[in-house]
Amino acid sequence: MLFESISKDSLPSKSVIKELAALSKEFDLSYNIHLPIDIYLSDHDPSKRHNAVETIKRVIDLTLPLSPSASILHLPYNEDPGNEESVSLWQERIYQGFEQLSASGIGGELLSIETLTYQVEWIGAFIKDFNLSVCIDLGHLIMHGFDIKAVFNKYSEQTSIIHLHGVENGQDHRSLDRLSKKEMDHVIDILTGFMGVVSLEVFSFKDLDPSLKFLEQCWQRYE
């Protein structure tokens, strides 16, 4: 379940959450929550950082009845990655945000930080100090040239969920069959050693159907 927060009507009502919880029990469904991607714990504006904290708390409190497998948070970095001072200040702002979340009653065990465009070590201190879990987005890592097996091996114990999707011509969230055989072999190696949740993060049936078929074919070949 992916949320935005700009519109007041973008979040489901408590009655909708109750209905979703009932469907979960009836059909043995589980949910993972993607926290709004239009809020920023690292914003330069303190009021916007405060709004991010309040929004995260509101969504987590709202969706707790669903017993989500993960509540996934983006921590984007949109400045010069080679500017060490900029990176350090970004980290400081995020650290303060997690301190505020902790003070508001949102424990780290409720949050999973998604891998994005930068090296995972940039958020390593947050993961350790606030007992956060990790959402390893294999598609993001592949697109930005990171060693997915090295990342998984380092953070496997903290990983609660894996996002899986294809990458093609610099575009992510494509059908899984857009990955090369070598890339998919690495993906299958990772999945065979992972006992958590895997989410195929594609946004159309056109991409979902071939992704499921391709994943099954690759899995059978591995066996």
Short mmCIF file of C-alpha atoms in Angstrom, two decimals:
data_model
loop_
_atom_site.label_atom_id
_atom_site.label_comp_id
_atom_site.label_asym_id
_atom_site.label_seq_id
_atom_site.Cartn_x
_atom_site.Cartn_y
_atom_site.Cartn_z
CA MET A 1 0.00 0.00 0.00
CA LEU A 2 1.58 3.25 -1.20
CA PHE A 3 0.48 6.57 0.26
CA GLU A 4 0.82 10.24 -0.60
CA SER A 5 0.12 12.96 1.93
CA ILE A 6 -0.47 16.17 -0.03
CA SER A 7 -4.25 15.75 -0.19
CA LYS A 8 -6.25 15.43 3.01
CA ASP A 9 -8.28 12.72 1.29
CA SER A 10 -5.26 10.65 0.26
CA LEU A 11 -5.23 8.51 3.41
CA PRO A 12 -7.87 5.82 3.93
CA SER A 13 -10.49 6.24 6.62
CA LYS A 14 -10.57 4.08 9.74
CA SER A 15 -13.54 2.22 8.28
CA VAL A 16 -11.54 1.36 5.15
CA ILE A 17 -8.66 0.14 7.32
CA LYS A 18 -11.11 -2.02 9.26
CA GLU A 19 -12.41 -3.50 6.00
CA LEU A 20 -8.86 -4.18 4.78
CA ALA A 21 -8.07 -5.94 8.05
CA ALA A 22 -11.15 -8.13 7.62
CA LEU A 23 -10.11 -9.00 4.06
CA SER A 24 -6.67 -9.92 5.34
CA LYS A 25 -8.16 -12.46 7.73
CA GLU A 26 -10.65 -13.81 5.21
CA PHE A 27 -8.20 -14.32 2.35
CA ASP A 28 -4.92 -14.76 4.27
CA LEU A 29 -3.50 -11.52 2.89
CA SER A 30 -0.65 -9.46 4.28
CA TYR A 31 0.20 -5.81 3.73
CA ASN A 32 3.35 -3.76 3.59
CA ILE A 33 3.00 -0.02 3.96
CA HIS A 34 4.96 2.45 1.85
CA LEU A 35 5.01 5.69 3.82
CA PRO A 36 4.36 8.88 1.81
CA ILE A 37 7.14 9.76 -0.60
CA ASP A 38 6.23 13.45 -0.62
CA ILE A 39 7.60 14.11 2.89
CA TYR A 40 11.25 14.54 3.84
CA LEU A 41 12.89 13.99 7.23
CA SER A 42 15.94 15.71 5.73
CA ASP A 43 14.23 18.86 4.47
CA HIS A 44 16.14 22.10 5.07
CA ASP A 45 12.93 23.67 6.41
CA PRO A 46 12.36 22.66 10.08
CA SER A 47 8.59 23.02 9.70
CA LYS A 48 8.59 20.54 6.81
CA ARG A 49 10.70 18.11 8.83
CA HIS A 50 8.20 18.42 11.67
CA ASN A 51 5.38 17.76 9.22
CA ALA A 52 7.23 14.66 8.01
CA VAL A 53 7.44 13.33 11.57
CA GLU A 54 3.75 14.01 12.17
CA THR A 55 2.74 12.40 8.87
CA ILE A 56 4.81 9.27 9.49
CA LYS A 57 3.26 8.89 12.93
CA ARG A 58 -0.26 9.45 11.56
CA VAL A 59 0.12 6.81 8.84
CA ILE A 60 1.72 4.24 11.15
CA ASP A 61 -0.95 4.74 13.80
CA LEU A 62 -3.68 4.47 11.15
CA THR A 63 -2.34 1.25 9.62
CA LEU A 64 -1.29 -0.62 12.78
CA PRO A 65 -4.55 -2.67 12.74
CA LEU A 66 -3.32 -4.20 9.46
CA SER A 67 -0.25 -5.68 11.20
CA PRO A 68 1.93 -4.65 8.24
CA SER A 69 5.05 -6.65 7.48
CA ALA A 70 6.93 -3.36 7.07
CA SER A 71 6.40 0.39 7.01
CA ILE A 72 8.84 1.58 4.38
CA LEU A 73 10.43 5.02 4.43
CA HIS A 74 12.37 6.89 1.75
CA LEU A 75 15.32 9.05 2.80
CA PRO A 76 16.23 10.68 -0.53
CA TYR A 77 19.42 12.64 -1.07
CA ASN A 78 19.16 15.12 -3.94
CA GLU A 79 22.35 17.16 -3.58
CA ASP A 80 25.96 16.65 -4.68
CA PRO A 81 27.01 13.17 -3.47
CA GLY A 82 30.64 14.29 -3.60
CA ASN A 83 30.07 17.11 -1.11
CA GLU A 84 30.96 15.56 2.24
CA GLU A 85 29.67 18.54 4.23
CA SER A 86 26.30 18.35 2.46
CA VAL A 87 26.05 14.63 3.15
CA SER A 88 26.95 15.17 6.82
CA LEU A 89 24.32 17.89 7.27
CA TRP A 90 21.74 15.67 5.54
CA GLN A 91 22.57 12.88 7.97
CA GLU A 92 22.29 15.24 10.95
CA ARG A 93 18.82 16.39 9.90
CA ILE A 94 17.65 12.80 9.46
CA TYR A 95 19.12 11.80 12.82
CA GLN A 96 17.14 14.59 14.49
CA GLY A 97 14.03 13.36 12.69
CA PHE A 98 14.43 9.85 14.07
CA GLU A 99 14.95 11.28 17.54
CA GLN A 100 11.63 13.12 17.17
CA LEU A 101 9.90 9.97 15.91
CA SER A 102 11.26 8.01 18.85
CA ALA A 103 10.06 10.69 21.27
CA SER A 104 6.59 10.51 19.70
CA GLY A 105 6.37 6.78 20.38
CA ILE A 106 7.35 5.45 16.95
CA GLY A 107 10.00 2.83 17.59
CA GLY A 108 12.58 1.83 15.03
CA GLU A 109 11.14 -1.67 14.83
CA LEU A 110 8.16 -0.17 12.99
CA LEU A 111 10.27 1.35 10.21
CA SER A 112 12.15 -0.09 7.24
CA ILE A 113 14.51 2.21 5.33
CA GLU A 114 14.60 1.68 1.58
CA THR A 115 17.81 1.63 -0.42
CA LEU A 116 17.75 4.42 -2.99
CA THR A 117 20.45 6.09 -5.11
CA TYR A 118 23.34 6.25 -2.63
CA GLN A 119 25.53 3.76 -0.79
CA VAL A 120 23.72 2.08 2.08
CA GLU A 121 26.53 2.96 4.49
CA TRP A 122 25.24 6.53 4.50
CA ILE A 123 22.28 5.35 6.58
CA GLY A 124 24.15 2.68 8.54
CA ALA A 125 24.31 4.75 11.74
CA PHE A 126 20.53 5.28 11.72
CA ILE A 127 19.92 1.56 11.27
CA LYS A 128 22.14 0.74 14.23
CA ASP A 129 21.25 3.56 16.63
CA PHE A 130 17.47 3.43 16.12
CA ASN A 131 17.08 -0.33 15.59
CA LEU A 132 15.68 0.18 12.09
CA SER A 133 15.19 -2.53 9.52
CA VAL A 134 16.17 -2.29 5.86
CA CYS A 135 14.12 -2.55 2.69
CA ILE A 136 16.61 -3.70 0.07
CA ASP A 137 15.37 -2.48 -3.29
CA LEU A 138 17.33 -4.68 -5.68
CA GLY A 139 16.15 -2.73 -8.71
CA HIS A 140 17.45 0.56 -7.31
CA LEU A 141 20.78 -1.03 -6.42
CA ILE A 142 21.16 -2.57 -9.88
CA MET A 143 20.24 0.66 -11.66
CA HIS A 144 22.84 2.63 -9.70
CA GLY A 145 25.60 0.09 -10.11
CA PHE A 146 25.86 -1.35 -6.61
CA ASP A 147 26.85 -4.94 -5.82
CA ILE A 148 23.52 -6.39 -4.70
CA LYS A 149 25.02 -9.52 -3.16
CA ALA A 150 27.50 -7.48 -1.12
CA VAL A 151 24.71 -5.21 0.17
CA PHE A 152 22.50 -8.17 1.06
CA ASN A 153 25.32 -10.04 2.79
CA LYS A 154 26.11 -6.98 4.91
CA TYR A 155 22.53 -6.12 5.87
CA SER A 156 20.70 -9.45 5.62
CA GLU A 157 20.02 -9.65 9.36
CA GLN A 158 18.41 -6.19 9.33
CA THR A 159 16.43 -6.73 6.12
CA SER A 160 12.67 -7.09 6.59
CA ILE A 161 11.59 -6.80 2.96
CA ILE A 162 13.05 -6.93 -0.54
CA HIS A 163 11.69 -4.88 -3.44
CA LEU A 164 12.09 -6.57 -6.78
CA HIS A 165 11.61 -5.07 -10.25
CA GLY A 166 13.29 -4.84 -13.60
CA VAL A 167 15.55 -2.10 -14.94
CA GLU A 168 15.86 -1.07 -18.58
CA ASN A 169 17.50 1.93 -20.26
CA GLY A 170 17.88 3.78 -16.98
CA GLN A 171 14.25 3.20 -16.00
CA ASP A 172 13.27 1.14 -12.97
CA HIS A 173 10.04 -0.57 -11.91
CA ARG A 174 9.89 -2.38 -15.25
CA SER A 175 8.97 -6.01 -15.80
CA LEU A 176 11.40 -8.36 -14.08
CA ASP A 177 12.32 -10.01 -17.38
CA ARG A 178 14.19 -6.82 -18.32
CA LEU A 179 17.04 -7.98 -16.07
CA SER A 180 19.97 -9.83 -17.61
CA LYS A 181 20.63 -13.49 -16.85
CA LYS A 182 23.62 -12.52 -14.70
CA GLU A 183 21.57 -9.99 -12.74
CA MET A 184 18.73 -12.47 -12.26
CA ASP A 185 21.14 -15.19 -11.13
CA HIS A 186 22.35 -12.84 -8.39
CA VAL A 187 18.74 -12.05 -7.46
CA ILE A 188 17.85 -15.74 -7.13
CA ASP A 189 20.98 -16.35 -5.04
CA ILE A 190 19.79 -13.64 -2.67
CA LEU A 191 16.19 -14.84 -2.52
CA THR A 192 17.22 -18.41 -1.66
CA GLY A 193 18.93 -17.07 1.46
CA PHE A 194 16.12 -14.73 2.52
CA MET A 195 13.20 -15.65 4.76
CA GLY A 196 11.40 -12.30 4.81
CA VAL A 197 8.88 -10.57 2.54
CA VAL A 198 9.49 -10.05 -1.18
CA SER A 199 7.44 -7.44 -3.00
CA LEU A 200 7.29 -7.27 -6.80
CA GLU A 201 7.25 -3.49 -7.11
CA VAL A 202 5.75 -2.98 -10.54
CA PHE A 203 2.74 -0.79 -11.11
CA SER A 204 0.73 -2.39 -13.91
CA PHE A 205 -0.64 -5.80 -14.80
CA LYS A 206 1.33 -5.48 -18.05
CA ASP A 207 4.54 -5.63 -15.99
CA LEU A 208 3.25 -7.88 -13.20
CA ASP A 209 2.19 -10.85 -15.34
CA PRO A 210 5.54 -11.36 -17.15
CA SER A 211 7.38 -10.64 -13.90
CA LEU A 212 5.63 -13.48 -12.09
CA LYS A 213 6.17 -15.88 -14.99
CA PHE A 214 9.83 -14.93 -15.34
CA LEU A 215 10.45 -15.27 -11.60
CA GLU A 216 8.90 -18.73 -11.61
CA GLN A 217 11.00 -19.80 -14.60
CA CYS A 218 14.21 -18.58 -12.99
CA TRP A 219 13.35 -20.20 -9.68
CA GLN A 220 12.65 -23.55 -11.33
CA ARG A 221 15.92 -23.33 -13.26
CA TYR A 222 17.79 -22.71 -10.02
CA GLU A 223 16.19 -25.76 -8.37
#
